[in-house]
Short mmCIF file of C-alpha atoms in Angstrom, two decimals:
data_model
loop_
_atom_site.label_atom_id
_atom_site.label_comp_id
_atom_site.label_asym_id
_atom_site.label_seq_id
_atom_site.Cartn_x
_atom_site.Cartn_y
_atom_site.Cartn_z
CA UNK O 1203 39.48 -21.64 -66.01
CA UNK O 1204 40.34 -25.22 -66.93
CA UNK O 1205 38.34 -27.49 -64.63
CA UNK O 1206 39.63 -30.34 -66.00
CA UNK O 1207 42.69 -30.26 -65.89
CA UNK O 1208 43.32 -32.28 -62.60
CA UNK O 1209 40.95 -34.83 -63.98
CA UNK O 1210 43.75 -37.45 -64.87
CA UNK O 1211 44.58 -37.47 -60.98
CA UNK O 1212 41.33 -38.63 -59.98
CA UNK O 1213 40.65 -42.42 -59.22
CA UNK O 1214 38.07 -43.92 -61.12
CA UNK O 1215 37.72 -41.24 -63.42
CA UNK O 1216 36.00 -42.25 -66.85
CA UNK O 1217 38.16 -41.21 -70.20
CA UNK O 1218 36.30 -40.73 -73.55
CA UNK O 1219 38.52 -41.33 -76.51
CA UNK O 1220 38.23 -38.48 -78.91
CA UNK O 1221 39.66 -37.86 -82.73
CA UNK O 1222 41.80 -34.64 -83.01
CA UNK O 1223 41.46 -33.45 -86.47
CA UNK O 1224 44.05 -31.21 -88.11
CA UNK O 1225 42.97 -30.84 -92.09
CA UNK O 1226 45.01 -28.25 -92.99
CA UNK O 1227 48.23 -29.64 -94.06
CA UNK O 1228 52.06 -29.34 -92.01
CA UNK O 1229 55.40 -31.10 -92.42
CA UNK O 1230 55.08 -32.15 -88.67
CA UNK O 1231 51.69 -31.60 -86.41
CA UNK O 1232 51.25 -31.92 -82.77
CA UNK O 1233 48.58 -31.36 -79.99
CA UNK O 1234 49.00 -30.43 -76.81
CA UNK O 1235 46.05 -29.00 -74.24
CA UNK O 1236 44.93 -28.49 -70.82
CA UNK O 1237 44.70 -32.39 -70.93
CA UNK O 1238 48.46 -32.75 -71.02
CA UNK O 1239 49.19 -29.89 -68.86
CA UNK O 1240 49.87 -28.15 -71.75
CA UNK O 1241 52.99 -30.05 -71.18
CA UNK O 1242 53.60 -32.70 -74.06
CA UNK O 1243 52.99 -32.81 -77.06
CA UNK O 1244 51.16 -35.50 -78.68
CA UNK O 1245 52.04 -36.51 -82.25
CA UNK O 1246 49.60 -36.49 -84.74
CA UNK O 1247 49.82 -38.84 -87.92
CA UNK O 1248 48.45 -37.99 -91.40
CA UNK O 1249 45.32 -40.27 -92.38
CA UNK O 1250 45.78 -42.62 -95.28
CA UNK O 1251 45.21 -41.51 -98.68
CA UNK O 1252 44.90 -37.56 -97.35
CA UNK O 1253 48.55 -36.30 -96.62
CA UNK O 1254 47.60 -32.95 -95.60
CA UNK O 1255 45.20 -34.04 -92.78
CA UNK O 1256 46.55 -35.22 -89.51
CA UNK O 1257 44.86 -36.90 -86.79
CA UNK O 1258 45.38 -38.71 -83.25
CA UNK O 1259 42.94 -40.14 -80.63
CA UNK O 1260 43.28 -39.29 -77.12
CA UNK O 1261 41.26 -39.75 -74.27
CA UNK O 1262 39.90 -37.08 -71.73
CA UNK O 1263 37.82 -36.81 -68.96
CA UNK O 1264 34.55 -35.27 -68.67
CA UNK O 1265 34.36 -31.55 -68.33
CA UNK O 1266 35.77 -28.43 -69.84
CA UNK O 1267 39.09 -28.38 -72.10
CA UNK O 1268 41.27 -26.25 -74.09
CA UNK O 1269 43.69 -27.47 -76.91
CA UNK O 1270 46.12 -25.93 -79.60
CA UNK O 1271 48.39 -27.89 -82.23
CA UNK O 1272 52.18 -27.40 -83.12
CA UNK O 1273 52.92 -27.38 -86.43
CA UNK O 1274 55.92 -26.64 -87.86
CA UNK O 1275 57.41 -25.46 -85.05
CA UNK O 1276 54.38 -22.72 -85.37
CA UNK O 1277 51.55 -22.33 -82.27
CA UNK O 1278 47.84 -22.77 -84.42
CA UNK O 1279 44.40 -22.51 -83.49
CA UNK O 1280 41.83 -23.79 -86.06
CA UNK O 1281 39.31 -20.77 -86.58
CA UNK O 1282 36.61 -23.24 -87.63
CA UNK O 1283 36.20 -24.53 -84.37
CA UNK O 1284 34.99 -22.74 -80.73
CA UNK O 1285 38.08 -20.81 -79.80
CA UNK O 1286 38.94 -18.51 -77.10
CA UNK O 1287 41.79 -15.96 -75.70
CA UNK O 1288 43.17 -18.05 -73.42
CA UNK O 1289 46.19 -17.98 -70.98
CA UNK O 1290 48.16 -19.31 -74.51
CA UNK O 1291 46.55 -17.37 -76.77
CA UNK O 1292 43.94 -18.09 -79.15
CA UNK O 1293 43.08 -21.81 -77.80
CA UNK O 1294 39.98 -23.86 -79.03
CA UNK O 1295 37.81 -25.50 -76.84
CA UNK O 1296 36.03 -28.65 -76.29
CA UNK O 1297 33.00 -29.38 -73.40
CA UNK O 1298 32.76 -33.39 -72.86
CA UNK O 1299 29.60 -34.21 -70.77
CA UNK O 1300 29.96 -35.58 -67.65
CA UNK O 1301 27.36 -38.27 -68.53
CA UNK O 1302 29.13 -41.43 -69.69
CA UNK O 1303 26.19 -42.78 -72.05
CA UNK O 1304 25.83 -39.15 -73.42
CA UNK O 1305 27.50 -39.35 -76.62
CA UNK O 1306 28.57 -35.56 -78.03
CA UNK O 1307 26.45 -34.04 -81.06
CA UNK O 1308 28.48 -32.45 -83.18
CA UNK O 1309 26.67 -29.30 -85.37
CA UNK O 1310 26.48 -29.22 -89.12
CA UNK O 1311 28.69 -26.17 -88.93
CA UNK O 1312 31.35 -27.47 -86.87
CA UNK O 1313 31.48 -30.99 -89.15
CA UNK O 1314 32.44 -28.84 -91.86
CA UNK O 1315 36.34 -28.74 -91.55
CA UNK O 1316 36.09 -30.20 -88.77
CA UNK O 1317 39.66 -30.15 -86.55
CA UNK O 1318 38.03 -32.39 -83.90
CA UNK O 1319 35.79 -35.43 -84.48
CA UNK O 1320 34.39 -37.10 -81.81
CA UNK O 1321 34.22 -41.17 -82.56
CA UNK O 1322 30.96 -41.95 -81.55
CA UNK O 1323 31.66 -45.79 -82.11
CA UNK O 1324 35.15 -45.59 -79.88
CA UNK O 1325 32.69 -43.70 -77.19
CA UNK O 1326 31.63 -47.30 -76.27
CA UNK O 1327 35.38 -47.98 -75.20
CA UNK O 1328 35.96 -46.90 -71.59
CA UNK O 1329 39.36 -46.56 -69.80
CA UNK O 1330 39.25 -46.33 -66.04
CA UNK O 1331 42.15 -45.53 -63.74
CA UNK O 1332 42.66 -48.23 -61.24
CA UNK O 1333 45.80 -47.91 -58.94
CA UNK O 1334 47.65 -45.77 -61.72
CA UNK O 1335 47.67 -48.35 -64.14
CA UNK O 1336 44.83 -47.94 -67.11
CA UNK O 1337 42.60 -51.47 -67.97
CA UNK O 1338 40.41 -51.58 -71.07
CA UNK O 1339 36.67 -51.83 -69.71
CA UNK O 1340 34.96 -54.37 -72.37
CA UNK O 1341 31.55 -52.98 -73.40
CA UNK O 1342 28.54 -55.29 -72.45
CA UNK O 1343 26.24 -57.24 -74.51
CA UNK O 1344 24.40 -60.55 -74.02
CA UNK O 1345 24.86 -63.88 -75.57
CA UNK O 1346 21.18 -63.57 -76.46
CA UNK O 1347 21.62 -60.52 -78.04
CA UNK O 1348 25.06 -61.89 -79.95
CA UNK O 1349 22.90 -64.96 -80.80
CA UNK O 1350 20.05 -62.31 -82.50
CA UNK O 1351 22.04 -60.51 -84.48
CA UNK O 1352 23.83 -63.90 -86.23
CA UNK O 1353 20.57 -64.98 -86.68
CA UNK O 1354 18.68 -62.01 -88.32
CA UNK O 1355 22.24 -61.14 -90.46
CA UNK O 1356 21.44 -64.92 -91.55
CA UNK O 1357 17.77 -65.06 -92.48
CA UNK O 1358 18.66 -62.28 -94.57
CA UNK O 1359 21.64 -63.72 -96.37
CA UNK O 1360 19.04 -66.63 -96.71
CA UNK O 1361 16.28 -64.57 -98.32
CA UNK O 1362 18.51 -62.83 -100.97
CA UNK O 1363 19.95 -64.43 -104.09
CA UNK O 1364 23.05 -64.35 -105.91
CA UNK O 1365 21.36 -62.35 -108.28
CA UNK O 1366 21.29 -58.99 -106.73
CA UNK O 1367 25.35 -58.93 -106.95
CA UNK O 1368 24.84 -59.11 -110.82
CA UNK O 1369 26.52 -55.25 -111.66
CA UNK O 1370 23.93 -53.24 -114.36
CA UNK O 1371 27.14 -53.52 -116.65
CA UNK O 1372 30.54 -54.63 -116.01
CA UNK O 1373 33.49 -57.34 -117.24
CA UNK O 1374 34.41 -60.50 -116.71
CA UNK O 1375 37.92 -62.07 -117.81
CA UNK O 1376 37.65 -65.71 -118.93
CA UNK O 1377 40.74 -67.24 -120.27
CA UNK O 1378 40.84 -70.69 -122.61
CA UNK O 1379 42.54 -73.59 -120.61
CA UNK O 1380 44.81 -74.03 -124.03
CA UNK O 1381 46.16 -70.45 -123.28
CA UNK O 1382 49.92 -70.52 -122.15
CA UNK O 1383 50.50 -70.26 -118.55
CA UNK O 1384 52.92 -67.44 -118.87
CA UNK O 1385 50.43 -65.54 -121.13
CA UNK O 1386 47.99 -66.31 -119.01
CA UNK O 1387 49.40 -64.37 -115.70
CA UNK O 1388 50.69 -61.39 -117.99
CA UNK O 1389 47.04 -61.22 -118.90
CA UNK O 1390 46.32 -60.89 -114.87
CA UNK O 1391 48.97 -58.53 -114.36
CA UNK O 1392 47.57 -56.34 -117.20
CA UNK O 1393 44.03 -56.61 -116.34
CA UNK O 1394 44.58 -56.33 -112.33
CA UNK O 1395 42.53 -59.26 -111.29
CA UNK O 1396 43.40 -61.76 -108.87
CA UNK O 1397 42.19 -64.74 -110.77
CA UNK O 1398 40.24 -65.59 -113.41
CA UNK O 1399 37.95 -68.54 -114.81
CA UNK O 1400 39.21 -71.21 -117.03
CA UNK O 1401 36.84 -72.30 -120.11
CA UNK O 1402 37.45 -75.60 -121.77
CA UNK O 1403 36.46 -74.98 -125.73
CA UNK O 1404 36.44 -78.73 -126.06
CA UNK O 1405 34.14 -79.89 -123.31
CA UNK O 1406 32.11 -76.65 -123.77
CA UNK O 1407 31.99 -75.81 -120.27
CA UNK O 1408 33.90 -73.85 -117.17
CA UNK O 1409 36.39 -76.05 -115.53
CA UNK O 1410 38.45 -74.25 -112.93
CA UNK O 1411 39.94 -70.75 -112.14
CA UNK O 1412 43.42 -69.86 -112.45
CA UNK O 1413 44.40 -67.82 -109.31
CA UNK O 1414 47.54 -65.68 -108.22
CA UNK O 1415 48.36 -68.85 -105.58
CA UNK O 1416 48.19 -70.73 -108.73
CA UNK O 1417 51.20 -68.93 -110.33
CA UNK O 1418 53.13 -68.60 -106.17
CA UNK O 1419 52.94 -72.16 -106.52
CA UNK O 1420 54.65 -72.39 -110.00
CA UNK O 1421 57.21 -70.17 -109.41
CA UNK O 1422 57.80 -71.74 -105.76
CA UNK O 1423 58.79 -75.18 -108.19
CA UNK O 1424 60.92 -73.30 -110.51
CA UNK O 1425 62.67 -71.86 -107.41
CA UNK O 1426 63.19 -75.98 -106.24
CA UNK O 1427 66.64 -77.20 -107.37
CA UNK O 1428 65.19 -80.71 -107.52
CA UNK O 1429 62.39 -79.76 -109.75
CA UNK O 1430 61.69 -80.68 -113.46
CA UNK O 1431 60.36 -77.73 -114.26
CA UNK O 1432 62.05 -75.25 -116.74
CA UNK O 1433 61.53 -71.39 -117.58
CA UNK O 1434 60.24 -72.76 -121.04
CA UNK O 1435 57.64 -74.78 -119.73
CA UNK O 1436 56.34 -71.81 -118.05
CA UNK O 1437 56.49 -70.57 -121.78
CA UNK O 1438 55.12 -72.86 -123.88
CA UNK O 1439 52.65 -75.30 -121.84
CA UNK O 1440 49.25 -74.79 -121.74
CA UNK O 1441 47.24 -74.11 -118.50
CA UNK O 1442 45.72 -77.07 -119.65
CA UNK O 1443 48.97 -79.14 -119.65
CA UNK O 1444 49.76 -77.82 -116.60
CA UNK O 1445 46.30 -79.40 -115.38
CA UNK O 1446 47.01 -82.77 -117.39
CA UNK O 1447 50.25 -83.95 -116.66
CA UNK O 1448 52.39 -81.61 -114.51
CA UNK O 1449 50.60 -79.63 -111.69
CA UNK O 1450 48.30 -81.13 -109.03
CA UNK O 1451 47.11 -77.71 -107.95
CA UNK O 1452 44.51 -78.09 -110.35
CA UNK O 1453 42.79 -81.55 -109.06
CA UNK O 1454 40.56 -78.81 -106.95
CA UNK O 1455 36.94 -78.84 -107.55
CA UNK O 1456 35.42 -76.24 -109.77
CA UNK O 1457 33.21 -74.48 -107.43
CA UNK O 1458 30.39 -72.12 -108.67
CA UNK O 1459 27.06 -70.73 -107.77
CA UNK O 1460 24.15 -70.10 -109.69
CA UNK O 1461 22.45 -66.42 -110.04
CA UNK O 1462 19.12 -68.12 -107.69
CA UNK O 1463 21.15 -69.18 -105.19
CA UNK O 1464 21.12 -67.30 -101.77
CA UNK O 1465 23.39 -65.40 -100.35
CA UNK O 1466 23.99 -67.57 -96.96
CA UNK O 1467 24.59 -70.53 -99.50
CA UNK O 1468 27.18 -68.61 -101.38
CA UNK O 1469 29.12 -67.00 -98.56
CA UNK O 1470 29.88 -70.79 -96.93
CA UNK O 1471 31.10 -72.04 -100.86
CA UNK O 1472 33.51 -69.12 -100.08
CA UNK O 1473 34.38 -69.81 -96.86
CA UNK O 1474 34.62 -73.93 -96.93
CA UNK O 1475 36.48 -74.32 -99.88
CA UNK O 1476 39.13 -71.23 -98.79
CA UNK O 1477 38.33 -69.13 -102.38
CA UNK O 1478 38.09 -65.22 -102.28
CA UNK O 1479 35.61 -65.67 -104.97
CA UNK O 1480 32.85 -67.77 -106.54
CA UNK O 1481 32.17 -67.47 -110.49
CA UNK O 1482 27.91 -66.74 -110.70
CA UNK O 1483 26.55 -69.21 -114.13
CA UNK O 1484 23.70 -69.60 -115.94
CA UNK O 1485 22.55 -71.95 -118.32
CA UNK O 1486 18.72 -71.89 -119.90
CA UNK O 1487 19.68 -76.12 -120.60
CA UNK O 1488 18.83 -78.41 -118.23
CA UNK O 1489 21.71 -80.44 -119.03
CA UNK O 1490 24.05 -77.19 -118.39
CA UNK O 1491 25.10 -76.72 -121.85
CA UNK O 1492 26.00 -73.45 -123.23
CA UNK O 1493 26.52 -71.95 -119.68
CA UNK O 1494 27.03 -68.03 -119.21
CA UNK O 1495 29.51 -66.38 -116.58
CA UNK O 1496 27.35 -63.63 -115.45
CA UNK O 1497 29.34 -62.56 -112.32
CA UNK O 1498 32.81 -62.87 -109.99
CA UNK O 1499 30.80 -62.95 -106.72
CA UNK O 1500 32.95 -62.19 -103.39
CA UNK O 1501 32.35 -61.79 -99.99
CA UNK O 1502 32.82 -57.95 -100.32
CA UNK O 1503 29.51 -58.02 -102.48
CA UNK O 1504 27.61 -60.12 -99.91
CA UNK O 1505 28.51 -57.57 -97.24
CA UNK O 1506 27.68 -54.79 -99.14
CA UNK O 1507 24.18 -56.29 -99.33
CA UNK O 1508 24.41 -56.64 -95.48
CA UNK O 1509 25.29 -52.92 -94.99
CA UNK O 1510 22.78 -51.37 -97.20
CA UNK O 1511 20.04 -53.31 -95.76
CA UNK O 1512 20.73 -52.84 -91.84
CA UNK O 1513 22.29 -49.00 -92.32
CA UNK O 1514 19.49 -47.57 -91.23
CA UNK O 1515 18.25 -50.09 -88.83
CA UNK O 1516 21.55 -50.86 -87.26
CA UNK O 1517 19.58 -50.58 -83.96
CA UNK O 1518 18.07 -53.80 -84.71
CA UNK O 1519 21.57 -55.31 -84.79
CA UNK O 1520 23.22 -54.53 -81.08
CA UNK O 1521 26.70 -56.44 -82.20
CA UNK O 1522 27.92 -53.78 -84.55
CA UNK O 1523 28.12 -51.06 -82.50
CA UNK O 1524 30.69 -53.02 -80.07
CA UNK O 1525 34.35 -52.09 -80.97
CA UNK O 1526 36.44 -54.61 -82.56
CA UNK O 1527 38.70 -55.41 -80.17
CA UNK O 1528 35.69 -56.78 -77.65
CA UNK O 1529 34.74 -59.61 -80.02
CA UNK O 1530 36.22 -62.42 -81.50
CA UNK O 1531 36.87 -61.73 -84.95
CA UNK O 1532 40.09 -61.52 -86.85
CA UNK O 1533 43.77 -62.23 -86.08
CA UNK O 1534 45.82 -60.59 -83.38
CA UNK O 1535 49.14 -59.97 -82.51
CA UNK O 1536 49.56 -62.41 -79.19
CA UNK O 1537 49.97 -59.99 -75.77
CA UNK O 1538 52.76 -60.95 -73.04
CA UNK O 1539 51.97 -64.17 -71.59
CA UNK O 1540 49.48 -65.50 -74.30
CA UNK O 1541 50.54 -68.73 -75.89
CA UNK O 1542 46.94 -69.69 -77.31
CA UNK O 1543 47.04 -67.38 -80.11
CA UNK O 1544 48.07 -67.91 -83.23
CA UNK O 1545 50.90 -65.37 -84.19
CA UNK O 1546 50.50 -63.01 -86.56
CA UNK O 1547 52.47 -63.09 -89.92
CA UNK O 1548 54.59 -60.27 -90.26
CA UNK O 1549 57.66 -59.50 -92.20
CA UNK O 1550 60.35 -56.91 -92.59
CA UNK O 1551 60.99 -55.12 -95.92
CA UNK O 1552 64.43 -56.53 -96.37
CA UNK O 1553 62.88 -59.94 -95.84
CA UNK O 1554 63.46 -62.35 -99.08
CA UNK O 1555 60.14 -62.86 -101.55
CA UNK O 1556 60.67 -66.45 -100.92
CA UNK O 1557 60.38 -66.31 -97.62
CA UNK O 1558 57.38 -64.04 -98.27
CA UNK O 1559 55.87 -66.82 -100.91
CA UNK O 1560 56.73 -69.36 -98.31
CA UNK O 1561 54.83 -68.28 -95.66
CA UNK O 1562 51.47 -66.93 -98.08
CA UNK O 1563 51.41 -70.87 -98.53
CA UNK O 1564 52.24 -72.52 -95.41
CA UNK O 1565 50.24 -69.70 -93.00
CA UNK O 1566 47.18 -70.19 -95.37
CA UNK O 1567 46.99 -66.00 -95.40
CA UNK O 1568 46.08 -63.37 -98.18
CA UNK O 1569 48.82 -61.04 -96.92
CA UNK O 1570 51.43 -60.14 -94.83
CA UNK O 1571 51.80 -56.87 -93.33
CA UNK O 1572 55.30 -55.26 -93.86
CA UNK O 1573 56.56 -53.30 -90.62
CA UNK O 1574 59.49 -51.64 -89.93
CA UNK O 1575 61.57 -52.74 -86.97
CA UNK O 1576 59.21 -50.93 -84.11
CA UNK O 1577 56.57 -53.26 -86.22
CA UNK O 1578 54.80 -50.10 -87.40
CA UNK O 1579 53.03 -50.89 -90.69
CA UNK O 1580 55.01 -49.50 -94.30
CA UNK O 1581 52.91 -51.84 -96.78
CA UNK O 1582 51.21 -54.97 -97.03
CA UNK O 1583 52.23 -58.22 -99.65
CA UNK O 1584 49.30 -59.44 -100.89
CA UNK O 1585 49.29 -62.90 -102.95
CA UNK O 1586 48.26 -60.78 -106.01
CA UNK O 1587 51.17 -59.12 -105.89
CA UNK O 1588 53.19 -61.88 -107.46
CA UNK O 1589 51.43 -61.22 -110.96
CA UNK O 1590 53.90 -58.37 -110.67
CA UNK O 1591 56.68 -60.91 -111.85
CA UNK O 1592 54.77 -61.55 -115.06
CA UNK O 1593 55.68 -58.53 -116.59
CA UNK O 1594 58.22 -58.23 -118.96
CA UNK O 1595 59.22 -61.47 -117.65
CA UNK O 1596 60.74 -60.52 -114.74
CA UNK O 1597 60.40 -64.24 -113.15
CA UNK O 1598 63.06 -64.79 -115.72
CA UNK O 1599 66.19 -63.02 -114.31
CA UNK O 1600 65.50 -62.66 -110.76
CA UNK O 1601 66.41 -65.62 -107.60
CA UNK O 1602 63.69 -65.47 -105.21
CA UNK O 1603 65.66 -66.00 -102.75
CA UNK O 1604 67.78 -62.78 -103.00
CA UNK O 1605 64.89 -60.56 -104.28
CA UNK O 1606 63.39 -58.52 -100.98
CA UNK O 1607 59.86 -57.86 -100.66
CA UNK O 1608 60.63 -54.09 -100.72
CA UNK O 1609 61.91 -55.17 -104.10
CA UNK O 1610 58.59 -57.17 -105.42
CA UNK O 1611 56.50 -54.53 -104.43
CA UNK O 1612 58.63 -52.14 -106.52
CA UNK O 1613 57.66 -54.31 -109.78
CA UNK O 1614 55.50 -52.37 -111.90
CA UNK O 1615 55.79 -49.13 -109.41
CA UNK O 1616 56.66 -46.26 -111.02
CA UNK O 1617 57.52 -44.61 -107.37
CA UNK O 1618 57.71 -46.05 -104.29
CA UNK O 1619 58.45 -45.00 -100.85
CA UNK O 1620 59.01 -48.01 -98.59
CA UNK O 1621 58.14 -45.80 -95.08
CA UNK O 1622 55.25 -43.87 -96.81
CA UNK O 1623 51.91 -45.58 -96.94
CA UNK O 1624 50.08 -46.17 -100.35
CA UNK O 1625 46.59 -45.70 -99.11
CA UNK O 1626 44.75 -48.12 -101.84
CA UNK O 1627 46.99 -50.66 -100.38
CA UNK O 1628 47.27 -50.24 -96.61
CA UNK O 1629 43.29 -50.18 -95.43
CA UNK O 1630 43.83 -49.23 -92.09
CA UNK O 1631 41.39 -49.03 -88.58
CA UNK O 1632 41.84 -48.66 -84.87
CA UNK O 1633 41.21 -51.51 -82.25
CA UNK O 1634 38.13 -49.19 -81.05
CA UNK O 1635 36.42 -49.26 -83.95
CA UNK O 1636 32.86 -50.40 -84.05
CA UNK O 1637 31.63 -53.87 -86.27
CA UNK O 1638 29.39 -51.53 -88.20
CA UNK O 1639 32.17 -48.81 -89.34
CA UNK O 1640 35.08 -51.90 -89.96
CA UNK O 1641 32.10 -53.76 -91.75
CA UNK O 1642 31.52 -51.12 -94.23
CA UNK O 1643 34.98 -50.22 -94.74
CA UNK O 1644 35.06 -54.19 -95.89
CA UNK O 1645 32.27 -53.58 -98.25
CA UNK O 1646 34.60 -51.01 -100.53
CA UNK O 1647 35.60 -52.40 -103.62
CA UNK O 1648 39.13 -53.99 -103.79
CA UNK O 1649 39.17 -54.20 -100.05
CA UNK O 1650 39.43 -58.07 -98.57
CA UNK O 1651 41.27 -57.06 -95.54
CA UNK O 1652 41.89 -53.93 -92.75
CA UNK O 1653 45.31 -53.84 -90.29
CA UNK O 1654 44.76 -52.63 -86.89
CA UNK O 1655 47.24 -50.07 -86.12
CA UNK O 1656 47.74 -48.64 -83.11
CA UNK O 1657 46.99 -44.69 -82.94
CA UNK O 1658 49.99 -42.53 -83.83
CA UNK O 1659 52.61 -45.15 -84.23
CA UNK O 1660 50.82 -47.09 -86.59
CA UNK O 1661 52.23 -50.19 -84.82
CA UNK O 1662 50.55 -53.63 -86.09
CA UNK O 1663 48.60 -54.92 -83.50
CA UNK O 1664 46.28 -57.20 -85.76
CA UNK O 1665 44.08 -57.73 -89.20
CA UNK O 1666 40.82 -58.60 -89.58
CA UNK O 1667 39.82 -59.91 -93.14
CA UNK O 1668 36.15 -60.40 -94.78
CA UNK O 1669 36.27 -64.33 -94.26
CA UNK O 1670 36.59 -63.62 -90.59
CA UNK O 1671 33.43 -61.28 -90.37
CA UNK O 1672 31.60 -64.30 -92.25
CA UNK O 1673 33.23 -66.26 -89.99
CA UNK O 1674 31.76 -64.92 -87.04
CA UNK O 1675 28.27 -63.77 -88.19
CA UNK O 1676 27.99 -67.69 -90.18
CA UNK O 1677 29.89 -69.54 -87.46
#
């Protein structure tokens, strides 16, 4: 006996969200259950990076249920879960307490292969039925307890020193101002960094970084029919030419950080000056001769800090365990009837690269997500992408204007399907995701930025970047 199966019927009734896990591989998977009247079938979408595990979120009441998925047009039960003969067969079950704050154990022995996993963080996130329509239920928290958390995530930033990024061993890519430009942004390409910092043998010091909006803004004048700039320029001149005599991109500051500096101060170089990353130098002189690039420090490292320290005393921290989507942080796409928010920059695949380059520059962003035409995410165009065009000198022979961005992402690809997602690329989460699990997805190496797709569809609804967790936590 299902008893909850008349449970969506009932006014006010409280629906947990819960992860339905199929790990086992299909062409096409589905779930369907007591919840849907065994009635519809919900479409389940593989997770990034693991093709042969499928998953969708769905939210039940409280109470007793029984579920099945369709794959391949084939009726399955997952025999590593609680299953029973039910009226459809072999069915597996799930019992959801009807305590609201009661948030479900799950067993060493049913983690393992788990078909079902219950997001504890997403638990938070309550939908209640009101007059048939459904109305998100923000979670509560003080401003005082907002207000502790910035300030204890602070003190520590302010207590720790740029030193504890330092790697035990690792590589750092310097290149010599008197390098051509063109050389210089194969040698990015090659080496699969987003920028690098320039050394000036003359001077005997560092005196800027060369970045991947560096060479967007190049190519962005060679693309100008009223500009003086040639192909062989790009060739033959010097970074340091370009600095000298032809670019103004380089009249920015040098800004750097020294290994005893603290975190806090560090994270605000970051975010005031609009970098993605601070070089870390040393110099024994007191005149700062002979200085040493030690590290590349980024805000990814600083939160990485943040999440080993308050893992296991998370408790002491109340924001992270509020979803996403209930605090302000990050960009999102503007509901019906909202004209304060800014609009989120998205593009189509068939859209031109200058357009693309265009709007990297104007829109002051990292990336754009590519979506299809329901605005379900395919890829994302970062601004490091365009070190693409340095190889074999591809910014030679093609018009930016008639390249698409499916196109520019196929540079240096050996295969490439535009509607399947490349998992190192597309860092994904839900809008009920907690602070604390988006946070340490953040703190991954090569990771500046996570979309917000909607469950299923995958359909954009936002991005949240690590400048706008500092953002937030360093106001």
């Amino acid at each position: 006996m299902d008893s909850a199966r008349d449970a969506g019927g009932v006014v006010g009734t409280v629906l947990i969200p819960m992860r339905f896990v199929w790990p086992y591989g299909g062409r096409s998977v589905y779930l369907s259950g007591s919840f849907t009247r065994w009635s519809e079938l919900l479409q389940m979408s593989p997770v990034e990076g693991c093709p042969t595990v499928f998953q969708v979120i769905h939210s039940l009441a409280p109470g007793y249920h029984q579920y099945k998925f369709f794959v391949d047009g084939e009726w399955r039960h997952d025999e590593h879960q609680p299953y029973i003969p039910g009226e459809y067969g072999m069915v597996n079950t799930v019992l959801l307490a009807t305590d609201p704050n009661f948030v479900p154990v799950l067993t060493p022995d049913i983690v393992s292969g788990s078909n079902m996993d219950v997001d504890n963080e997403a638990f938070r996130r309550m939908v209640r039925l009101t007059d048939g329509s459904l109305s998100d239920v923000l979670p509560r928290i003080s401003d005082v307890d907002v207000q502790t958390s910035r300030q204890r995530i602070s003190a520590f930033l302010s207590m720790r020193t740029a030193y504890e990024l330092l790697p035990e061993s690792g590589k750092v890519v310097t290149l010599d101002v008197d390098l051509p430009v063109k050389q210089a942004f194969h040698i990015l390409h090659e080496q699969g960094i987003p920028m690098a910092p320039l050394w000036d043998f003359c001077k005997g010091q560092f005196v800027g970084v060369l970045s991947a909006l560096d060479f967007i803004l190049i190519l962005r004048e060679l693309g100008n029919h009223g500009s003086n700039l040639t192909e062989e320029e790009l060739e033959t001149h010097t970074i340091s030419a370009w600095k000298e005599g032809k670019w103004t991109a380089f009249s920015r500051r040098f800004v750097h950080a020294g290994p005893y500096d603290n975190l806090k101060d560090v994270a605000v170089k970051i975010l005031q000056n609009e970098i993605s990353t601070v070089p870390i130098i040393h110099s024994t002189s007191e005149d700062g001769s002979f200085p040493q690039l030690l590290h590349l420090a980024s805000l990814s490292g600083v939160l990485k800090c943040i999440c080993r320290y308050f893992r296991n005393c998370s408790s002491s921290l109340p924001i992270l365990q509020l979803p996403i989507y209930a605090i302000p942080v990050g960009t999102w796409v503007p509901k019906i009837g909202e004209s304060n928010r800014q609009p989120l920059a998205m593009l189509r695949p068939s859209a031109s690269l200058t357009s693309a380059l265009n709007l990297l520059v104007q829109a002051q962003v990292s990336s754009i997500p590519i979506v299809d035409d329901s605005d379900s995410l395919l890829d994302i165009y970062c601004r490091s992408d365009i070190t693409a065009l340095a190889k074999d000198r591809a910014y030679t022979h093609i018009n930016l204007d008639e390249m698409t961005v499916h196109q520019a992402l196929q540079l240096g690809q050996d295969a490439y399907n535009p509607y399947e997602l490349r998992s190192q690329r597309c860092q994904m989460c839900l809008r009920t995701d907690s602070l604390h699990k988006v946070m340490e997805r953040l703190a991954n190496p090569g990771v500046r930025r996570l979309v917000i797709v909607e469950a299923g569809s995958k359909r954009v609804e936002g991005i949240i970047s690590l400048s706008d967790i500092f953002k937030f936590f360093l106001g």
